[in-house]
mmCIF file of C-alpha atoms in Angstrom:
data_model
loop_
_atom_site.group_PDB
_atom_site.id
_atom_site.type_symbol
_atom_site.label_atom_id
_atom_site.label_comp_id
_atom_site.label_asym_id
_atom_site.label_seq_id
_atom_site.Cartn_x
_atom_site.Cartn_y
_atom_site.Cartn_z
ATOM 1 C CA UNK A 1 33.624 51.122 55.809
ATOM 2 C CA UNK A 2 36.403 51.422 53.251
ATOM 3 C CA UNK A 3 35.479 48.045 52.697
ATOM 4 C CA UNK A 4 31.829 48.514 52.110
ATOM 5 C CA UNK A 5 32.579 51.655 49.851
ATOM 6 C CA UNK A 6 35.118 49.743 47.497
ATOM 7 C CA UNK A 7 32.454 47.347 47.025
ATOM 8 C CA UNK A 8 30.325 49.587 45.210
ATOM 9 C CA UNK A 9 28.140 50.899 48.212
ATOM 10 C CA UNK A 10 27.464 54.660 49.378
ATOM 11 C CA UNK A 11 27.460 54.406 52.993
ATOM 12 C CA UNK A 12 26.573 56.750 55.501
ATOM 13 C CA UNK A 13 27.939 56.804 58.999
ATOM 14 C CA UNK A 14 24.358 57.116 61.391
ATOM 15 C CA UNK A 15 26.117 56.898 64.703
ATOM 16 C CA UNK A 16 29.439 56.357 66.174
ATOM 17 C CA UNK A 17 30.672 55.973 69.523
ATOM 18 C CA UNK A 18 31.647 53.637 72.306
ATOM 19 C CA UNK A 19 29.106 51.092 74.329
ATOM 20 C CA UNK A 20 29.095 47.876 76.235
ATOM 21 C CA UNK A 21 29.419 45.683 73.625
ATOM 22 C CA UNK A 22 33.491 45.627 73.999
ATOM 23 C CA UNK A 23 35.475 46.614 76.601
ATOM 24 C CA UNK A 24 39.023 47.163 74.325
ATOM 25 C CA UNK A 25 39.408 50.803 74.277
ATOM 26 C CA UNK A 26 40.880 50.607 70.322
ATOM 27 C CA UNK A 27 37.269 49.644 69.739
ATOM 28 C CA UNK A 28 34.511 51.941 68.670
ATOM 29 C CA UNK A 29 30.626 50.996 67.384
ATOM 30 C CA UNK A 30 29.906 52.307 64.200
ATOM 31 C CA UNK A 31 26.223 52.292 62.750
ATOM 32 C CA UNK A 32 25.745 52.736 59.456
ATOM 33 C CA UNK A 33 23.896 52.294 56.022
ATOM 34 C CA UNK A 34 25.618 51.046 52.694
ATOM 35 C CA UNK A 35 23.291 51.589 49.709
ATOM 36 C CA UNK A 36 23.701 50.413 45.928
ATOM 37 C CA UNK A 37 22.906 52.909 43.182
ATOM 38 C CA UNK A 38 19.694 51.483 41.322
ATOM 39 C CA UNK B 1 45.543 27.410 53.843
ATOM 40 C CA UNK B 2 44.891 31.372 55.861
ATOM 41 C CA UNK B 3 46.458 30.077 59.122
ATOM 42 C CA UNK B 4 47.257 33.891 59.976
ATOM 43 C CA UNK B 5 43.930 35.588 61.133
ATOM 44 C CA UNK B 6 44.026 34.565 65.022
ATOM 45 C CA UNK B 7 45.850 32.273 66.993
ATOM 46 C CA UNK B 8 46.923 30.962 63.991
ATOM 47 C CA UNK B 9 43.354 29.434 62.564
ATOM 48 C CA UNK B 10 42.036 29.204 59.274
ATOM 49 C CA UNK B 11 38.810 30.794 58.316
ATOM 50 C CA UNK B 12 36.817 27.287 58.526
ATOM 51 C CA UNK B 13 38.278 27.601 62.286
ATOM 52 C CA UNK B 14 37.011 30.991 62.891
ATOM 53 C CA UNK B 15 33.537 30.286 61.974
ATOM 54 C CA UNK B 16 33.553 27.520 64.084
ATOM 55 C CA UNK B 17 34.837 29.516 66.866
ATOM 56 C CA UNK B 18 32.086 31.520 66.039
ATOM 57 C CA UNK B 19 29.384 29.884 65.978
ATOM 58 C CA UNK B 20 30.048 26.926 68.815
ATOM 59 C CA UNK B 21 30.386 30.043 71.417
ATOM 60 C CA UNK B 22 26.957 31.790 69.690
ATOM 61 C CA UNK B 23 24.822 28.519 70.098
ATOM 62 C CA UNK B 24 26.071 28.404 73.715
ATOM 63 C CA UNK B 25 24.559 32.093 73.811
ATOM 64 C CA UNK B 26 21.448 30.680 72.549
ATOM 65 C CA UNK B 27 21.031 27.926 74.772
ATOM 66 C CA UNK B 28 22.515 29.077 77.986
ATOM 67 C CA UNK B 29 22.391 33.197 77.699
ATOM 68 C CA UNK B 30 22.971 33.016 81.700
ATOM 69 C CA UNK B 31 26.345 31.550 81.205
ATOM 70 C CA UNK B 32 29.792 34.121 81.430
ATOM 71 C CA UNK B 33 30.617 34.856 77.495
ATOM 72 C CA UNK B 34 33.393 37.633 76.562
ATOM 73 C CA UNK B 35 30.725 39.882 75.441
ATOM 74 C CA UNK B 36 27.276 41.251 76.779
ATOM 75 C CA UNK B 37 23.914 39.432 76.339
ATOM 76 C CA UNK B 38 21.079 39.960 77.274
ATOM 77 C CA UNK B 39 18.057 42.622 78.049
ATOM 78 C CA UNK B 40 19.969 44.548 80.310
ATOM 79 C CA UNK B 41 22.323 44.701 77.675
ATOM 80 C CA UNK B 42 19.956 45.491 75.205
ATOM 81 C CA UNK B 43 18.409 48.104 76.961
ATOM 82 C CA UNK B 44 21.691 49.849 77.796
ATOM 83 C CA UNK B 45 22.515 50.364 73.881
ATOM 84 C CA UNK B 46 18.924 51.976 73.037
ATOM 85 C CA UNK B 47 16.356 49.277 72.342
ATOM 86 C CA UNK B 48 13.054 50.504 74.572
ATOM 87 C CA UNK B 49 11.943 48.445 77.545
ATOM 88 C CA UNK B 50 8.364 48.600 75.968
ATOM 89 C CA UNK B 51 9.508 47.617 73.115
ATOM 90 C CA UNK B 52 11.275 44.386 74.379
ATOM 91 C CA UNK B 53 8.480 43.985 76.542
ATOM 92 C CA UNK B 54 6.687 42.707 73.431
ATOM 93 C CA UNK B 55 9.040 40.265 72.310
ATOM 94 C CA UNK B 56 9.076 36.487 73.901
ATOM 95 C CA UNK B 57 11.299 36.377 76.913
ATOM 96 C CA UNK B 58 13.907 33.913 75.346
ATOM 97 C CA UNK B 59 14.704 36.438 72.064
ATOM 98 C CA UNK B 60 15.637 39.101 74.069
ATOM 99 C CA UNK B 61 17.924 36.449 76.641
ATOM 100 C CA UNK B 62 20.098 35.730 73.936
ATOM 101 C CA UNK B 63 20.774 38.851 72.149
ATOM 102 C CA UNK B 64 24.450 40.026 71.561
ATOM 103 C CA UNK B 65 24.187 42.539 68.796
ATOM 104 C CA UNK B 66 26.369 45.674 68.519
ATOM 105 C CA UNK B 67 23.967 48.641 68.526
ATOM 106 C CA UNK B 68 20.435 49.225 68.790
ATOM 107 C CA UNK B 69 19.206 49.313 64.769
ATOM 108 C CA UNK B 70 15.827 49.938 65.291
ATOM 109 C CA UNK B 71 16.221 53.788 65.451
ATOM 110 C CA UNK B 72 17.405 53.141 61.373
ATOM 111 C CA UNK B 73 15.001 50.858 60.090
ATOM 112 C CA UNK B 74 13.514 52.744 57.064
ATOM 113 C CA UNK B 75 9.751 52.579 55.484
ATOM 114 C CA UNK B 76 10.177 48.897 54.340
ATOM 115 C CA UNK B 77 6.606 48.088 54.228
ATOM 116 C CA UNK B 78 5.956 45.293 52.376
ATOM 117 C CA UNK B 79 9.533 44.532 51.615
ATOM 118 C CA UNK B 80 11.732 41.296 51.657
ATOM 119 C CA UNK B 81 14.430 41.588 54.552
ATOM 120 C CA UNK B 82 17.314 39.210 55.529
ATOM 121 C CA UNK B 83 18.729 39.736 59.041
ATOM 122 C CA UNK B 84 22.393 38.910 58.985
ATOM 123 C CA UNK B 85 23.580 36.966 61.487
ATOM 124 C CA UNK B 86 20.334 37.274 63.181
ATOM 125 C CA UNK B 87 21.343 35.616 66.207
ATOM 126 C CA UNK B 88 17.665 34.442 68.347
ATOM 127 C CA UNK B 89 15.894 36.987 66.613
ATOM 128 C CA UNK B 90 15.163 39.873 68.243
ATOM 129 C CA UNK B 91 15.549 42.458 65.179
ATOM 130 C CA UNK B 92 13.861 39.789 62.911
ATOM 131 C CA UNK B 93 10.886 39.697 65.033
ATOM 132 C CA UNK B 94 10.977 43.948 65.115
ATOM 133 C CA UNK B 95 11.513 43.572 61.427
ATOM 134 C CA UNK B 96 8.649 41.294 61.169
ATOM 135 C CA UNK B 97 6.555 44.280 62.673
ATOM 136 C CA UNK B 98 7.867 46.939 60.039
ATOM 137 C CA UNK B 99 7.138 44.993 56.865
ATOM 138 C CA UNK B 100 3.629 43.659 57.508
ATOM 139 C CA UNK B 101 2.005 40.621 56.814
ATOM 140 C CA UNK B 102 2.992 41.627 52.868
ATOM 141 C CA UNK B 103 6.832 41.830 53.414
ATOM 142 C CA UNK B 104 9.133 38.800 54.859
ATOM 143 C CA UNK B 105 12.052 38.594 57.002
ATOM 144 C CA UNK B 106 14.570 35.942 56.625
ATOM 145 C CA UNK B 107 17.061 35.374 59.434
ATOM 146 C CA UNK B 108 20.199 34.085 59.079
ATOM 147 C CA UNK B 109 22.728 33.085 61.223
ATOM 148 C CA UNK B 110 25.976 31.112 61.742
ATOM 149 C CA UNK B 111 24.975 28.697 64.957
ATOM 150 C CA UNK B 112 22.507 26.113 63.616
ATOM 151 C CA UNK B 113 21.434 26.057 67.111
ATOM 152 C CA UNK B 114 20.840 29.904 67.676
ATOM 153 C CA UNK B 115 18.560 29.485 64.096
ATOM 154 C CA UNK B 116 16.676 27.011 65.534
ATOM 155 C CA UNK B 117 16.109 29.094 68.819
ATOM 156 C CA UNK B 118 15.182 31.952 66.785
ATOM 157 C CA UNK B 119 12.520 29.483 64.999
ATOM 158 C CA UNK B 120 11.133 28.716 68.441
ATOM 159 C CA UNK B 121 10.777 32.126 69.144
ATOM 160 C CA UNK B 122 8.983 33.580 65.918
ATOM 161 C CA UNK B 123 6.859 30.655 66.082
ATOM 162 C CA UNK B 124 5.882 31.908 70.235
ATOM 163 C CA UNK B 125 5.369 35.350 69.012
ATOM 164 C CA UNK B 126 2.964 33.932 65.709
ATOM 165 C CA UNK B 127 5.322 35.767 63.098
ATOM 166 C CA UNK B 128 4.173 33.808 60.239
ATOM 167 C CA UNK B 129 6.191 36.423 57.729
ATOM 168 C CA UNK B 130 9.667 35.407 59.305
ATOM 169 C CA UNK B 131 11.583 32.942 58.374
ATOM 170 C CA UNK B 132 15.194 31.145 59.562
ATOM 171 C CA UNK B 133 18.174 29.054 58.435
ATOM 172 C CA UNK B 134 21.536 28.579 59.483
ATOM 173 C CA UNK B 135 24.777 29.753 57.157
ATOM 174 C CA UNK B 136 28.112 31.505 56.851
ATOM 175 C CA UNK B 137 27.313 35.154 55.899
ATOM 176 C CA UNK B 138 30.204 34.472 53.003
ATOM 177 C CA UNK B 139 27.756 32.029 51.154
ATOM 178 C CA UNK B 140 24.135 33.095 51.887
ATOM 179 C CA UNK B 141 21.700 30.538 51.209
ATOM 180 C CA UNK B 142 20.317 33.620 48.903
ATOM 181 C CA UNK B 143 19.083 33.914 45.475
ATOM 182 C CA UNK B 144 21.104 37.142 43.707
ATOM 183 C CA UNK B 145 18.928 40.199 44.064
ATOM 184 C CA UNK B 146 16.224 38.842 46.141
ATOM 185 C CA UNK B 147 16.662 41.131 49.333
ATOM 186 C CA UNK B 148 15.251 45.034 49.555
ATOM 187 C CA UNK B 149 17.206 45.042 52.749
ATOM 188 C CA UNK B 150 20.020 43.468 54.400
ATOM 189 C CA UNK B 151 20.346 44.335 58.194
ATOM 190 C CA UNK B 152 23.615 43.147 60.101
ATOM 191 C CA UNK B 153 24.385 44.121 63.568
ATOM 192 C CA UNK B 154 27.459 43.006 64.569
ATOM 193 C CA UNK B 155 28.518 40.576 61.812
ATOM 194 C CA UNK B 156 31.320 41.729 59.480
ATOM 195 C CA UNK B 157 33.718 42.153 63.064
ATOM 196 C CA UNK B 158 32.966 38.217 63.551
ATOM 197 C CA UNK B 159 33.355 37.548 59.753
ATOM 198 C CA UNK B 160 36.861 36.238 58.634
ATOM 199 C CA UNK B 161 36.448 37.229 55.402
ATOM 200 C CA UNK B 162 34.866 39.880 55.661
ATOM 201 C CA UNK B 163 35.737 40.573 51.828
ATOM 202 C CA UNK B 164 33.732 37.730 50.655
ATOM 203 C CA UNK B 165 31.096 38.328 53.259
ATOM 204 C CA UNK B 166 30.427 42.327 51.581
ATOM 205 C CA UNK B 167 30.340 40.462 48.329
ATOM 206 C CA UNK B 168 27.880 38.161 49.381
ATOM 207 C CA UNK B 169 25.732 40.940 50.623
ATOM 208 C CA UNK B 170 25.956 43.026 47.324
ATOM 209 C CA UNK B 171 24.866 39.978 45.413
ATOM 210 C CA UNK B 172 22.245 39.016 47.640
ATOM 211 C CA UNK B 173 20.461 43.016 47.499
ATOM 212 C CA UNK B 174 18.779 44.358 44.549
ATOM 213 C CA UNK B 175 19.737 47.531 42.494
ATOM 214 C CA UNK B 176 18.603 50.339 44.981
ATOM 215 C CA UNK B 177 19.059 47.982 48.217
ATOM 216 C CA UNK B 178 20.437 48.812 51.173
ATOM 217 C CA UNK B 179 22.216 47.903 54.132
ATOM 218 C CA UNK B 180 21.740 49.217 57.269
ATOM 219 C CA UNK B 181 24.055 48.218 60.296
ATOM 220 C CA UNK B 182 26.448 48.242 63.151
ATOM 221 C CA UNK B 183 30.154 46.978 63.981
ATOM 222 C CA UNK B 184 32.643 47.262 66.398
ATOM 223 C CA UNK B 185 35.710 48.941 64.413
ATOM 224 C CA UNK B 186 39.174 49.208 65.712
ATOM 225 C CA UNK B 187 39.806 53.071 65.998
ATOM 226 C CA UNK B 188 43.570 52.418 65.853
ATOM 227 C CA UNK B 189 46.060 49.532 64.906
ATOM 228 C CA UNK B 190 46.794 47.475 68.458
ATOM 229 C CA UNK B 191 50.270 46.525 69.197
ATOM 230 C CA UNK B 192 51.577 43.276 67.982
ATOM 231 C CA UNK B 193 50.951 41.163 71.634
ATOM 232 C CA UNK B 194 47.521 42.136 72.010
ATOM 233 C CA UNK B 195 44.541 40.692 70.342
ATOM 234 C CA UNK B 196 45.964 37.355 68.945
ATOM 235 C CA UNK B 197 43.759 35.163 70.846
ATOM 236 C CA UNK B 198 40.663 33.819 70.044
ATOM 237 C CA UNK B 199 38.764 35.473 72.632
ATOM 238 C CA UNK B 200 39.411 38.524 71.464
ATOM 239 C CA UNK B 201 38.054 38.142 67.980
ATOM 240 C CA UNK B 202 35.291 38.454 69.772
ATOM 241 C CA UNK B 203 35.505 41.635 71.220
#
């Protein structure tokens, strides 16, 4: 995210949280939306 | 030469990692893959069984995304969309449904053959307002400022650079745009003999 934001986009964390899309238990699932100022 | 990402590739290696284990998703989603694909899979991380229900049988085989997006797409009626690292379609096609016969959807993804699968499949389901091509998320095939909306779910994590790849997407969005996705994130640093091969990049 840190990477979005130095970018130049706002972003907004929706969701957060573990599913089975990886097993490693360092991993978390992070939805979110980046947005550009107009 | 970045020989220091994983197992001591270079970026051009990566990708090709990448995307030679992605078109064997597309082609043989039955097969055993370090990651979950599939409907079952889908289903489990949100995406309705009606909804899926609606999509051709082979889109929803294939899909390996991170999250289920659909909860977050916005009022983009009308609007020009590219799916990042689309995969064989199956938010394209739901994006296809949210923008309207005015608005377009252009997929993109890595595996030449997962973009032609996803071609198949729009053309099974009649989206005429979707489009597909295959290429690196770090040099999108993109005019600058042509996209309302970028969606990626589960790209960045696979990207490696994912520097240039954010960069790509800013240039690629206009003023105002957005993008709206998910990625698996390490919550914590892991210890130096874990995660150096490349079957965990993708995980």
């Amino acid at each position: 995210m840190s990477l979005l934001e130095s970018s130049g986009f706002i972003v907004e964390v929706l969701a957060r949280g573990r599913n089975a899309r990886t097993a490693n238990p360092a991993a978390t699932v992070l939805t979110y939306r980046a947005s550009l100022s107009r | 030469m970045d020989r220091n990402l994983i197992a001591g590739l270079t970026s051009n290696e990566v990708r090709s990692a990448v995307a030679e284990r992605f078109g064997m998703v597309a082609t043989t989603p039955d097969a055993r893959f370090p990651f979950p694909v599939g409907r079952a899979f889908a289903e489990a991380i949100g995406y309705p069984a009606a909804v899926l229900d609606r999509l051709p049988t082979a889109v929803v085989a294939s899909f390996a995304g991170a999250a289920c997006l659909s909860p977050w797409y916005g009022d983009w009626t009308g609007l020009t969309i590219a799916d990042l690292g689309c995969g064989a379609g199956l938010d394209s096609l739901l994006l296809s449904e949210v923008v309207g016969p005015l608005g377009q959807v252009v997929g993109v993804d890595l595996s030449t053959r997962m973009a032609f699968v996803a071609t198949e499949n729009a053309r099974n389901a009649s989206r005429t307002n979707t489009t597909f091509c295959s290429a690196a998320v770090e040099a999108l095939p993109l005019c600058s400022a042509s996209v309302d909306v970028a969606v990626a779910n589960g790209v960045f994590n696979l990207s490696p650079e994912k520097a240039r790849a954010v960069g790509e997407v800013h240039r690629v969005l206009r003023p105002g745009g957005e993008l709206v996705g998910a990625e698996i994130v390490l919550q914590w640093e892991l210890p130096a003999d874990q995660g150096n091969a490349m079957e965990d990049w993708f995980c």
